[in-house]
Coordinates of C-alpha atoms and ligand atoms in Angstrom, one line a residue:
X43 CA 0.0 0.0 0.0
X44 CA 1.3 3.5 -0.9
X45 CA 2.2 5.2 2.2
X46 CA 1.0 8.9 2.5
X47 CA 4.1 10.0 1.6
X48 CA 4.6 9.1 -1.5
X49 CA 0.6 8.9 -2.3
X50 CA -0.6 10.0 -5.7
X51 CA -3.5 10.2 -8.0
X52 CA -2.8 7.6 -10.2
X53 CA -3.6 9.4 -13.7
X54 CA -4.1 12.9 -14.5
X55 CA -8.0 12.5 -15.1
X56 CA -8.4 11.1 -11.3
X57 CA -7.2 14.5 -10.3
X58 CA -9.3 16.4 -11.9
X59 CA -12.4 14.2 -11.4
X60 CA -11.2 14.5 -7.7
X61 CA -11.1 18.5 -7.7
X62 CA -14.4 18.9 -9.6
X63 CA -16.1 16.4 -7.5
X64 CA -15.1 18.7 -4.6
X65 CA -16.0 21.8 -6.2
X66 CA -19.4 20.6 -7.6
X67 CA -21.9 20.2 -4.3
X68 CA -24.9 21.5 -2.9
X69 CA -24.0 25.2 -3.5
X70 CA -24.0 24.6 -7.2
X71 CA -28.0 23.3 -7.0
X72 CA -29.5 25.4 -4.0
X73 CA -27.3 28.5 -4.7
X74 CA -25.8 29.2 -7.9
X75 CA -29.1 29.4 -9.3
X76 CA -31.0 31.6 -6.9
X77 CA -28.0 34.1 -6.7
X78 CA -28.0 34.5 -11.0
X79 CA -31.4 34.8 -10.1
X80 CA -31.5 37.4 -7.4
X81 CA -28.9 39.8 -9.6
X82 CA -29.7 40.4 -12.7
X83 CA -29.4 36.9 -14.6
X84 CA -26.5 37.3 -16.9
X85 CA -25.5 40.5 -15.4
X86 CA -24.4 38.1 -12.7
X87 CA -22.9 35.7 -15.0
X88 CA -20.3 38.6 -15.7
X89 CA -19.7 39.3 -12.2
X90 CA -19.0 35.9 -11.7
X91 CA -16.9 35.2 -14.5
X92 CA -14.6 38.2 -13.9
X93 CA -14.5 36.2 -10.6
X94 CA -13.6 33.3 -11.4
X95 CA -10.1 34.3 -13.2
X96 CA -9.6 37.1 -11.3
X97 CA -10.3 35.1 -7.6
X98 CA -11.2 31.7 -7.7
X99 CA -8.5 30.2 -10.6
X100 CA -5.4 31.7 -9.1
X101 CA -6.4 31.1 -5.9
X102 CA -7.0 27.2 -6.6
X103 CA -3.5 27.1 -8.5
X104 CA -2.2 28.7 -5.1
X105 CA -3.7 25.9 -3.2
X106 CA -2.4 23.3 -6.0
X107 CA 1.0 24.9 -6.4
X108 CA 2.2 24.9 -2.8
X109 CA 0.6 21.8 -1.7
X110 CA 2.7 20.0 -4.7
X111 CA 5.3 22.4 -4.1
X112 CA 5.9 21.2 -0.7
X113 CA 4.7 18.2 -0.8
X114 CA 2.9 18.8 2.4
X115 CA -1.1 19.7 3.5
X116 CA -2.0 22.4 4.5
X117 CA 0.0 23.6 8.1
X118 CA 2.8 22.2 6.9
X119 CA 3.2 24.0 3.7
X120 CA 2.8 27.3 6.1
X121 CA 4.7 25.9 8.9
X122 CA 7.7 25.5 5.7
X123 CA 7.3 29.1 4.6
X124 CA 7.7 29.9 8.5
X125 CA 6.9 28.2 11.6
X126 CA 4.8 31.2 13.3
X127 CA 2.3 30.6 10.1
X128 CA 1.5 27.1 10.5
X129 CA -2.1 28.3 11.7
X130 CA -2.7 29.7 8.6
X131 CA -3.1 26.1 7.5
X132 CA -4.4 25.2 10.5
X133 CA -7.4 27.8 10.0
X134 CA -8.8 25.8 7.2
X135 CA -8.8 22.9 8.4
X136 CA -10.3 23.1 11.5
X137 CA -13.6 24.9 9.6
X138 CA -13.2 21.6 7.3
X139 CA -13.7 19.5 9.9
X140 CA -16.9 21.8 11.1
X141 CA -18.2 21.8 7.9
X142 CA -18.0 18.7 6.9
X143 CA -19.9 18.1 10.2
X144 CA -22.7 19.5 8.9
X145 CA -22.5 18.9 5.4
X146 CA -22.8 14.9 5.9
X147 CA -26.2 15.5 7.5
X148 CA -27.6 17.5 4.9
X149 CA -26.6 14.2 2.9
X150 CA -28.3 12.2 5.1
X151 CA -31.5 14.0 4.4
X152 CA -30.8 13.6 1.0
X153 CA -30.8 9.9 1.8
X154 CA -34.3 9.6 3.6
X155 CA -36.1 11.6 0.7
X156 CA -34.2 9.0 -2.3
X157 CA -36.3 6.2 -0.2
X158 CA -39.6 8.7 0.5
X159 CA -39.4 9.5 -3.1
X160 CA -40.6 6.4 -3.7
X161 CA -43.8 6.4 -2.1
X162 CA -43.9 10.4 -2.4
X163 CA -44.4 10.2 1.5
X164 CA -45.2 13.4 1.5
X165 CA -48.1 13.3 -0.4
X166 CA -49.1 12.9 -4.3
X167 CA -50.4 15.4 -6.3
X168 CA -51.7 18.8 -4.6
X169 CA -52.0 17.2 -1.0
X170 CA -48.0 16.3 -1.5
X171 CA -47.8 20.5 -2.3
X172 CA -49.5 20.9 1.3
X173 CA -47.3 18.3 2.8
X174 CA -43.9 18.7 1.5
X175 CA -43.7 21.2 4.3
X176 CA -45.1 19.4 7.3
X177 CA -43.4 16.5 6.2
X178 CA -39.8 18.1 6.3
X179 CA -39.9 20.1 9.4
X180 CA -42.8 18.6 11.5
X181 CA -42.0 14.6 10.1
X182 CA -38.0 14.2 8.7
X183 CA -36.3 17.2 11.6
X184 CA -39.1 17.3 14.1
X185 CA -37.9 21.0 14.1
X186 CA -38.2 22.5 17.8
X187 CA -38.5 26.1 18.8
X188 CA -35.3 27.2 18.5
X189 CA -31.4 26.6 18.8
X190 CA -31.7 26.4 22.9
X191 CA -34.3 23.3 22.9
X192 CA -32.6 20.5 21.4
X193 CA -35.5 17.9 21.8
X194 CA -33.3 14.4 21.5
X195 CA -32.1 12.6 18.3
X196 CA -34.3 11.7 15.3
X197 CA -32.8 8.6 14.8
X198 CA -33.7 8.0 11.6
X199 CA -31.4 10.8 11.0
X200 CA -28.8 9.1 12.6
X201 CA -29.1 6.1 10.8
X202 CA -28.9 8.0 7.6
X203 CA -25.5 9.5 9.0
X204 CA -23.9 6.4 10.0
X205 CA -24.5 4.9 6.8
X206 CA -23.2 8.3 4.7
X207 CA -19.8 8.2 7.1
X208 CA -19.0 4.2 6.5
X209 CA -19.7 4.9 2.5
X210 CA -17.2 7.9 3.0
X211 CA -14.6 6.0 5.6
X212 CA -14.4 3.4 2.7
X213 CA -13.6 5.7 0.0
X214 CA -10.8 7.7 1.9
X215 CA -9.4 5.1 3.8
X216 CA -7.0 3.9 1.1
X217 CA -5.8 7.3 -0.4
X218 CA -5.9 9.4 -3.3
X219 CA -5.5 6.4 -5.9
X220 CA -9.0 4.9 -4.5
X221 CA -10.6 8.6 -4.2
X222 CA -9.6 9.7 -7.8
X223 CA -11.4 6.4 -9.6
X224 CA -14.3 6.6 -7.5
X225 CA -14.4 10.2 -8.4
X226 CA -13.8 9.7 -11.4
X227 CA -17.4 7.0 -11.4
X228 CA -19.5 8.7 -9.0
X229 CA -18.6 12.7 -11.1
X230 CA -19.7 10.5 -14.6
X231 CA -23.0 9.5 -12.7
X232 CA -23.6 12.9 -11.2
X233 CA -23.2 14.6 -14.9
X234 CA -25.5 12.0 -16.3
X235 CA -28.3 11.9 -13.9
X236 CA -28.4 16.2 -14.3
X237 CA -28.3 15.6 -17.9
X238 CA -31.6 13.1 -17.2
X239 CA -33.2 15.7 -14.7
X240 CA -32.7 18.6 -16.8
X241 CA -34.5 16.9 -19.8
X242 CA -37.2 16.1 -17.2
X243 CA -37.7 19.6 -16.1
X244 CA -37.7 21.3 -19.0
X245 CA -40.4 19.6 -20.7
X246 CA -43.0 20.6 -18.1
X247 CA -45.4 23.2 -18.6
X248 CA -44.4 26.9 -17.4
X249 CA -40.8 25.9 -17.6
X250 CA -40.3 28.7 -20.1
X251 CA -41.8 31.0 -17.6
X252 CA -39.6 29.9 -15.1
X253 CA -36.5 30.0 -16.9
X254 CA -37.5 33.5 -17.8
X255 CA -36.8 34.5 -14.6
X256 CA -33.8 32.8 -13.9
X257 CA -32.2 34.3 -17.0
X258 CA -34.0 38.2 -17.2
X259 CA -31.1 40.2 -17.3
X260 CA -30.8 43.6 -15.7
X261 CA -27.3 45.1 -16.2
X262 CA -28.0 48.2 -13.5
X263 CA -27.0 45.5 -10.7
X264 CA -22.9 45.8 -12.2
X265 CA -23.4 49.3 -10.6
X266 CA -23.8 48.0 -7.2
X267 CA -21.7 46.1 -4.9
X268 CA -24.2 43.5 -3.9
X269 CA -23.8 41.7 -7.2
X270 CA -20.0 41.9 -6.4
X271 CA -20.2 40.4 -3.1
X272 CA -23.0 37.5 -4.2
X273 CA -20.6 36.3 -7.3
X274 CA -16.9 36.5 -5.0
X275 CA -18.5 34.5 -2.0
X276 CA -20.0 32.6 -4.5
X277 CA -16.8 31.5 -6.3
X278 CA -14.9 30.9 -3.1
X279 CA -17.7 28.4 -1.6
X280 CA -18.2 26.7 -4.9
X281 CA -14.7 25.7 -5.5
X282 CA -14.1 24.3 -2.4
X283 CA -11.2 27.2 -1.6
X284 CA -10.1 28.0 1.6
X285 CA -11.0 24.4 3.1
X286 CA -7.7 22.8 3.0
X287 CA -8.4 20.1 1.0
X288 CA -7.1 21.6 -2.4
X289 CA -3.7 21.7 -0.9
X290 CA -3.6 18.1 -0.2
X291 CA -4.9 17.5 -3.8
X292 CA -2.5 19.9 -4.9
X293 CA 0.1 17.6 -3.2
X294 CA -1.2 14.2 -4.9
X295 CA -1.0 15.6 -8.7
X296 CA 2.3 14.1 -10.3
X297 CA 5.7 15.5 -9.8
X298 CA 5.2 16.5 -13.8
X299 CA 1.9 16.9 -13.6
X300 CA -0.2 20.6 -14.8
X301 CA -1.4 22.6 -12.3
X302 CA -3.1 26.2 -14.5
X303 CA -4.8 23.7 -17.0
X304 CA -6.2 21.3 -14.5
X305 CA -7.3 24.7 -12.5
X306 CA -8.9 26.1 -15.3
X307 CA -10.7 22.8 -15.9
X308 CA -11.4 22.4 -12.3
X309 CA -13.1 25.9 -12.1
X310 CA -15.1 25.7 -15.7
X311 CA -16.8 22.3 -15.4
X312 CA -18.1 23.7 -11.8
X313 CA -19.3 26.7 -13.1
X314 CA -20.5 24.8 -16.2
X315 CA -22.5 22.4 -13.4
X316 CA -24.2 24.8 -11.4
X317 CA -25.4 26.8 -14.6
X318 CA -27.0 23.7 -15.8
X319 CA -28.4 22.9 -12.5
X320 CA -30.0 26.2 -12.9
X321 CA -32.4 25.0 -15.6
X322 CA -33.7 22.0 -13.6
X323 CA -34.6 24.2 -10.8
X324 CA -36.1 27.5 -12.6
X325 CA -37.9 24.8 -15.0
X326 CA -39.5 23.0 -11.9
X327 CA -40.1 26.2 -10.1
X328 CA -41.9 27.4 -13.2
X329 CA -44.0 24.3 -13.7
X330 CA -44.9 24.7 -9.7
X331 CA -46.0 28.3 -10.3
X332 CA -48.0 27.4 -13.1
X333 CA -49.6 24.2 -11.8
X334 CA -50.5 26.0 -8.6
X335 CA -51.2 29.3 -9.9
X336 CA -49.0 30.9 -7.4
X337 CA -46.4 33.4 -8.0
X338 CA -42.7 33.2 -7.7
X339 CA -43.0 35.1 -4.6
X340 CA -44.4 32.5 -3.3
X341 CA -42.2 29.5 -3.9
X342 CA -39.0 28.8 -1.8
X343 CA -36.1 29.0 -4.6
X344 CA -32.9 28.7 -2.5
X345 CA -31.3 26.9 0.3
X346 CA -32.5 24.0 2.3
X347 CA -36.3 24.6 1.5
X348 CA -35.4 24.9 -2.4
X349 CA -34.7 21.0 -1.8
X350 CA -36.5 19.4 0.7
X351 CA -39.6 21.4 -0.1
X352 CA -39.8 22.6 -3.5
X353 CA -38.6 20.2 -5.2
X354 CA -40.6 17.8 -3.5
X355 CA -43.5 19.8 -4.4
X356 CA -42.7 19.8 -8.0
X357 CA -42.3 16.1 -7.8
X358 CA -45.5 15.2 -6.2
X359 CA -47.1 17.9 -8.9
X360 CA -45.4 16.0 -12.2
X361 CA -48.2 14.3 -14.6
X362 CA -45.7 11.1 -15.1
X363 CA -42.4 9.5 -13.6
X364 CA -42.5 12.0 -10.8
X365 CA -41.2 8.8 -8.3
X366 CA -38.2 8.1 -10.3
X367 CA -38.1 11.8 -11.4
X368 CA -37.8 12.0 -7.1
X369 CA -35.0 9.2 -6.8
X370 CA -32.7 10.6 -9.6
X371 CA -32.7 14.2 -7.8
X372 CA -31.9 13.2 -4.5
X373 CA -29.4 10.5 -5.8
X374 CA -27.9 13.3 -7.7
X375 CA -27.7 15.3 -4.4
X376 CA -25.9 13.0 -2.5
X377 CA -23.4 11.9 -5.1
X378 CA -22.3 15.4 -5.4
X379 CA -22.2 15.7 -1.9
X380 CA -20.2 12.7 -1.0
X381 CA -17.3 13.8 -3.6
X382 CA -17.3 17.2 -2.0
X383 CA -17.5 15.3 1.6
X384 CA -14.7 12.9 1.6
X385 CA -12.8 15.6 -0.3
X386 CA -12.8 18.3 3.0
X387 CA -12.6 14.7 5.4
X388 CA -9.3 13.5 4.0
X389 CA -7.8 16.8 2.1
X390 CA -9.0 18.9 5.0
X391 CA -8.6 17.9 8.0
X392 CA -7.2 13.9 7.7
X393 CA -3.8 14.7 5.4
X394 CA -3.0 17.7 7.9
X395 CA -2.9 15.5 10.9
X396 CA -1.3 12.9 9.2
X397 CA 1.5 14.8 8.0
X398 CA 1.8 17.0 11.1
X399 CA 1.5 14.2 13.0
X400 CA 2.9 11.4 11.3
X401 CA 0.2 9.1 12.5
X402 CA -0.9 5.9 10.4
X403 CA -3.3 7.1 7.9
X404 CA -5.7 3.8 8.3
X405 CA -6.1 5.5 12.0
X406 CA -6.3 8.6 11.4
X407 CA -9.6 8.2 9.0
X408 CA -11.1 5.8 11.2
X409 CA -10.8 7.6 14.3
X410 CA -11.1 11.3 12.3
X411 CA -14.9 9.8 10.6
X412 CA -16.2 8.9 13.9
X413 CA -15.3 12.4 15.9
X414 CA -16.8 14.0 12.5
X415 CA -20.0 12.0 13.0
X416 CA -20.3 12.1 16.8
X417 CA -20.2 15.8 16.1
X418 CA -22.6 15.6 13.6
X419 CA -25.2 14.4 15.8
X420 CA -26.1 17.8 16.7
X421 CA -27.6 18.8 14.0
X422 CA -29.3 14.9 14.0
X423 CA -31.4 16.7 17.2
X424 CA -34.7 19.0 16.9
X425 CA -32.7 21.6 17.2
X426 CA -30.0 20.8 14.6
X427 CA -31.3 22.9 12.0
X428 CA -30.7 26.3 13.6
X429 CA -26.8 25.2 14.8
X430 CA -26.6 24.2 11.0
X431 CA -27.3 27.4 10.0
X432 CA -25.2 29.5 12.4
X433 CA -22.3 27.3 12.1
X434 CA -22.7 27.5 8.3
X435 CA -23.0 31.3 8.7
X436 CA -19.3 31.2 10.5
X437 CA -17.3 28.6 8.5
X438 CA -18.7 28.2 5.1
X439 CA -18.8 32.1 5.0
X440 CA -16.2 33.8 8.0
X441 CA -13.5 31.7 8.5
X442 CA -13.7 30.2 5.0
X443 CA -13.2 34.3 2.9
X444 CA -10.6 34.9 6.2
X445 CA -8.9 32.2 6.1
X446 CA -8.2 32.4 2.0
X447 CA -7.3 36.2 2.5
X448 CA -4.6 35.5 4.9
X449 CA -3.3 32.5 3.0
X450 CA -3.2 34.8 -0.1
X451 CA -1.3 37.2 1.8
X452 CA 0.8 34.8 3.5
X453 CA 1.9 32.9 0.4
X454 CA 2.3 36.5 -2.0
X455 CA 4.3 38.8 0.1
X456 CA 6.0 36.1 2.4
X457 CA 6.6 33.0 0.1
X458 CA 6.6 35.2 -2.9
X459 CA 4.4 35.3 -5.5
X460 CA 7.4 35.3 -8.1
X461 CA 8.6 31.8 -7.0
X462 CA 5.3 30.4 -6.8
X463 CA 4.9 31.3 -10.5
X464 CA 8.3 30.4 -11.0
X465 CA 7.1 26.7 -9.6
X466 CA 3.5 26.9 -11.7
X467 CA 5.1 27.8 -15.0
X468 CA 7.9 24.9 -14.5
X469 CA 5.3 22.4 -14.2
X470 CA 2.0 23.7 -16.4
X471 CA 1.0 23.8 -20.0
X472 CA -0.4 27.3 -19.8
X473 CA 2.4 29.5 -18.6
X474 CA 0.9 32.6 -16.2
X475 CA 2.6 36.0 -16.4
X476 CA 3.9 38.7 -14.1
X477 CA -0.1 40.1 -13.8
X478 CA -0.4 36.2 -11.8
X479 CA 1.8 38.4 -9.1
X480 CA -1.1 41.0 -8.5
X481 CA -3.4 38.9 -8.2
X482 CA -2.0 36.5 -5.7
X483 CA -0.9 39.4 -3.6
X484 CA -3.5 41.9 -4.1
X485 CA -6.9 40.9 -6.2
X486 CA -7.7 37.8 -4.3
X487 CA -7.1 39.1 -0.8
X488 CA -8.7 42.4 -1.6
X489 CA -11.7 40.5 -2.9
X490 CA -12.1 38.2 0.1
X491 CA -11.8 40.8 2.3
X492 CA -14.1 42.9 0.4
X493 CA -17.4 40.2 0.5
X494 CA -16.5 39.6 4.6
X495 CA -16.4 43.0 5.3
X496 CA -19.4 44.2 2.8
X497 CA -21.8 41.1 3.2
X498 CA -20.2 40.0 6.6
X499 CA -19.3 42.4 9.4
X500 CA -21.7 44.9 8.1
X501 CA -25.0 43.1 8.2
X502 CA -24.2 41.4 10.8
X503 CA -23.2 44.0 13.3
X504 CA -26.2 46.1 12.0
X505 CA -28.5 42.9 12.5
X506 CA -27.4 39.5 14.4
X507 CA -27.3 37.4 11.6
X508 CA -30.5 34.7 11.1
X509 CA -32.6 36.6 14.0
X510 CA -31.6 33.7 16.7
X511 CA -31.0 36.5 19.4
X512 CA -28.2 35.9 21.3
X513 CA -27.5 32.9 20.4
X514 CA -25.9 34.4 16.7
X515 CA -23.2 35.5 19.3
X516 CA -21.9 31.9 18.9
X517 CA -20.6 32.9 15.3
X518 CA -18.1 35.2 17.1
X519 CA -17.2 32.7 19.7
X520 CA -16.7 30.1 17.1
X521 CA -14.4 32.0 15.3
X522 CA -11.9 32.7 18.1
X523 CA -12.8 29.0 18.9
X524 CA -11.1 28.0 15.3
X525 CA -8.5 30.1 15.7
X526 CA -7.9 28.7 19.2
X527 CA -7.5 25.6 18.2
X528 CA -5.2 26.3 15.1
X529 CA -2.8 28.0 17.7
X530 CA -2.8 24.9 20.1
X531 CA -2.5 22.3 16.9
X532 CA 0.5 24.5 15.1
X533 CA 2.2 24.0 18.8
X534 CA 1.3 20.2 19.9
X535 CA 4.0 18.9 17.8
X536 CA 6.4 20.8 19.2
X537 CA 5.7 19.7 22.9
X538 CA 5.4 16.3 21.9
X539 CA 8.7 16.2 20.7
X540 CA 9.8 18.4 23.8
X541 CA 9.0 15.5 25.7
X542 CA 10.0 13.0 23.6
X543 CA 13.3 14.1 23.8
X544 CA 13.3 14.6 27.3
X545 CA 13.0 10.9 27.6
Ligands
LIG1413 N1 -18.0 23.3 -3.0 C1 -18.9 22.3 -2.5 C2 -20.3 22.9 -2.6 O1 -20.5 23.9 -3.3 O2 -21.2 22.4 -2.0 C3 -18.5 21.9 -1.1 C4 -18.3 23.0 -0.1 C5 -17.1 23.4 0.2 C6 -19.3 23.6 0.6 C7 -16.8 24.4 1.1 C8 -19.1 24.6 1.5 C9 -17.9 25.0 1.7 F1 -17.6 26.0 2.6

């Protein structure tokens, strides 16, 4: 067996299966979408293009080039470009590890509805419009009042859970040779079955309508910043940035292997997903509208309730193979989110501690996907829902556009931008230019810093985020509680050693 080492994806095309399976998730479906949406349709597109090259790309070929670079994960690559940084990689992982708490629960919803699609347990027809709903919150969560009553385990949850973590301990557990071909099977599927649901959806009636609206274009949003900040935080949460993981990835591409092209490809078949997924949900939501007579006000079109509710309703609406129509969707949903899980399980948080560490890697994801799913099992409670959200709010948004800004700052004007490209053009097809410089050590941390600032600190000081009263407070704790943490992991090794050698 290839120790971690010396692991590698085996062919080029596992890598990039690999980085697109962690890019394409549950943002691309619940809010690419609603975002091109919400500003100005292909007015948006433009925003988000411009960031794409100008943010995400270079900031994935960061994450590429100095985790193959160093050969390292994350800490260690900072702790190489000087010990008092290692947190910077720590930062990122810890929120990984958070996320991916979470993020394998929304999967195991996923899971229940594939099996309740097949009796549309919610209800068939327009009964199954009233009861997608109920069934959701009152049946599937059990929701409670709020994020102080927990109200015990739904076990079924649970169950769900367990199952999600063995499928992704038996992915992970043998490397990146096993994780790139079964990215490379599961990323095939997931780009079929949207294929399958797309030509599902738009062959309803009012899918026109709704497509309409997904695609009206209003240029006048370019003049404002909000379209800015939805496209930047979009680009960083949808390419899996800032987690971690893509320097471990980074680290498994071939000593020869390209690192711009493999980007490039990494951030266009993402962006190509989530546009597509756009015309199975806009189609749905316009059949909805149309079949119920309702207007778009009134249907949920992002988030959580875009697929636990509203899809369900469109599913229990459909004339004809609404069941399967049900199963495909939430098959769909999981596969995408299981490449994006085990992708921020082992390249997040489980290569860091290995390498740090230097603990056995069959231990290490064992022991790391049960803590991940003992976690979990707060958000299996009544409450869950509400700690979803406001540890969503912290990582997937704070600590996630932080962490990347520091890291950009970190590895431009420490490390050096010029020897990065130096590294990137030595190894790539596509060569990068001097203008690769100011991006690294300006654009991307400027941008970052930009979309926490405007859409973060803002709004939130002006209004606690998500109206849970004091309980959004925990967002602040949870921060310093990350960056806790990264301090006392960038100095356990150190002590260990300490004592080590005292003996
Ligand atoms: N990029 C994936 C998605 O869009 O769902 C996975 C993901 C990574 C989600 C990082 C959230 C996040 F903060």
């Amino acid at each position: 067996m290839v120790e971690v080492g010396r692991e590698k994806f085996l062919k080029r095309r596992h890598l990039i299966f690999a980085a697109i399976g962690s890019a394409i998730g549950l943002g691309n479906v619940w809010r690419f979408p609603y975002m091109c949406y919400n500003y100005g349709g292909a007015a948006f597109l433009v925003a988000y293009v411009i960031g794409l090259f100008a943010i995400g790309i270079p900031w994935l070929v960061t994450e590429f080039a100095m985790g193959h670079y160093f050969q390292k994960g994350a800490p260690e690559v900072f702790s190489n470009i000087g010990k008092k940084w290692e947190w910077v990689g720590w930062f990122p992982a810890v929120s990984a590890f958070l996320i991916d708490s979470y993020y394998c629960v929304i999967m195991a919803w996923t899971l229940i509805y594939m099996f309740s699609s097949m009796t549309l347990a919610w209800g068939v027809g327009p009964a199954g419009a009233e009861g997608a709903g109920p069934y959701f919150f009152e049946q599937v969560l059990q929701i409670t009042d709020g994020p102080g009553v927990l109200g015990g385990m739904r076990w079924q949850i649970v169950l769900s859970l367990a199952f999600t973590w063995i499928v992704i301990y038996f992915v992970i557990r043998r490397g990146a040779e096993i994780i790139g071909k079964v990215s490379e099977v599961v990323m095939t599927l997931a780009w079929i079955l949207i294929f399958a649901i797309i030509a599902r959806s738009v062959t309803l009636i009012g899918a026109v309508d709704g497509l309409n609206y997904y695609l009206d274009i209003d240029w006048s949003v370019l003049k404002g910043p909000g379209v800015w900040f939805a496209a930047f935080s979009q680009i960083a949460f949808t390419m899996s940035l800032g987690m971690a993981g893509m320097y471990a990835y980074g680290r498994f591409i071939a000593k020869k292997g390209d690192i711009t092209n493999n980007a490039i490809i990494t951030g266009l078949a993402d962006s190509g997903f989530a546009f597509l997924a756009g015309f199975a949900v806009f189609s749905t939501v316009g059949y909805i509208m149309q079949a119920l007579g309702v207007p778009l006000q009134d249907v949920t079109i992002s988030g959580i309730g875009l697929a636990f509710v509203t899809y369900p309703v469109g599913v229990s609406l459909m004339p004809a193979l609404n069941t399967l129509t049900g199963v495909l969707f939430f098959l769909m949903f999981w596969i995408i989110g299981l490449s994006s899980a085990y992708f921020l399980a082992y390249g997040g948080f489980m290569v860091p501690l290995i390498d740090k560490f230097g603990w056995k890697r069959e231990k290490v994801v064992f022991w790391g996907c049960l803590v991940c799913f003992l976690v979990g099992l707060l958000y299996c409670t009544g409450g869950g829902l509400y700690w979803l959200d406001i540890i969503d709010r912290t990582v997937a948004f704070y600590t996630l556009l932080l962490g990347g800004a520091i890291a950009s700052l970190v590895v431009g004007w420490v490390f050096g931008a010029d020897k990065l490209r130096k590294h990137v053009n030595a190894t790539s097809d596509i060569k990068v230019g001097p203008w690769m410089d100011v991006l690294i050590k300006y654009v991307v941390p400027a941008g970052l810093l930009f979309v926490v600032i405007y859409g973060g600190f803002m709004q939130d000081l002006k209004k606690p985020y998500g109206g849970y009263g004091v309980w959004a407070n925990f967002i602040w704790i949870l921060i310093a509680v990350v960056l806790i943490v990264s301090f006392i992991l960038q100095n356990m090794k150190s002590k260990i050693e300490i004592e080590k050698e005292g003996k």
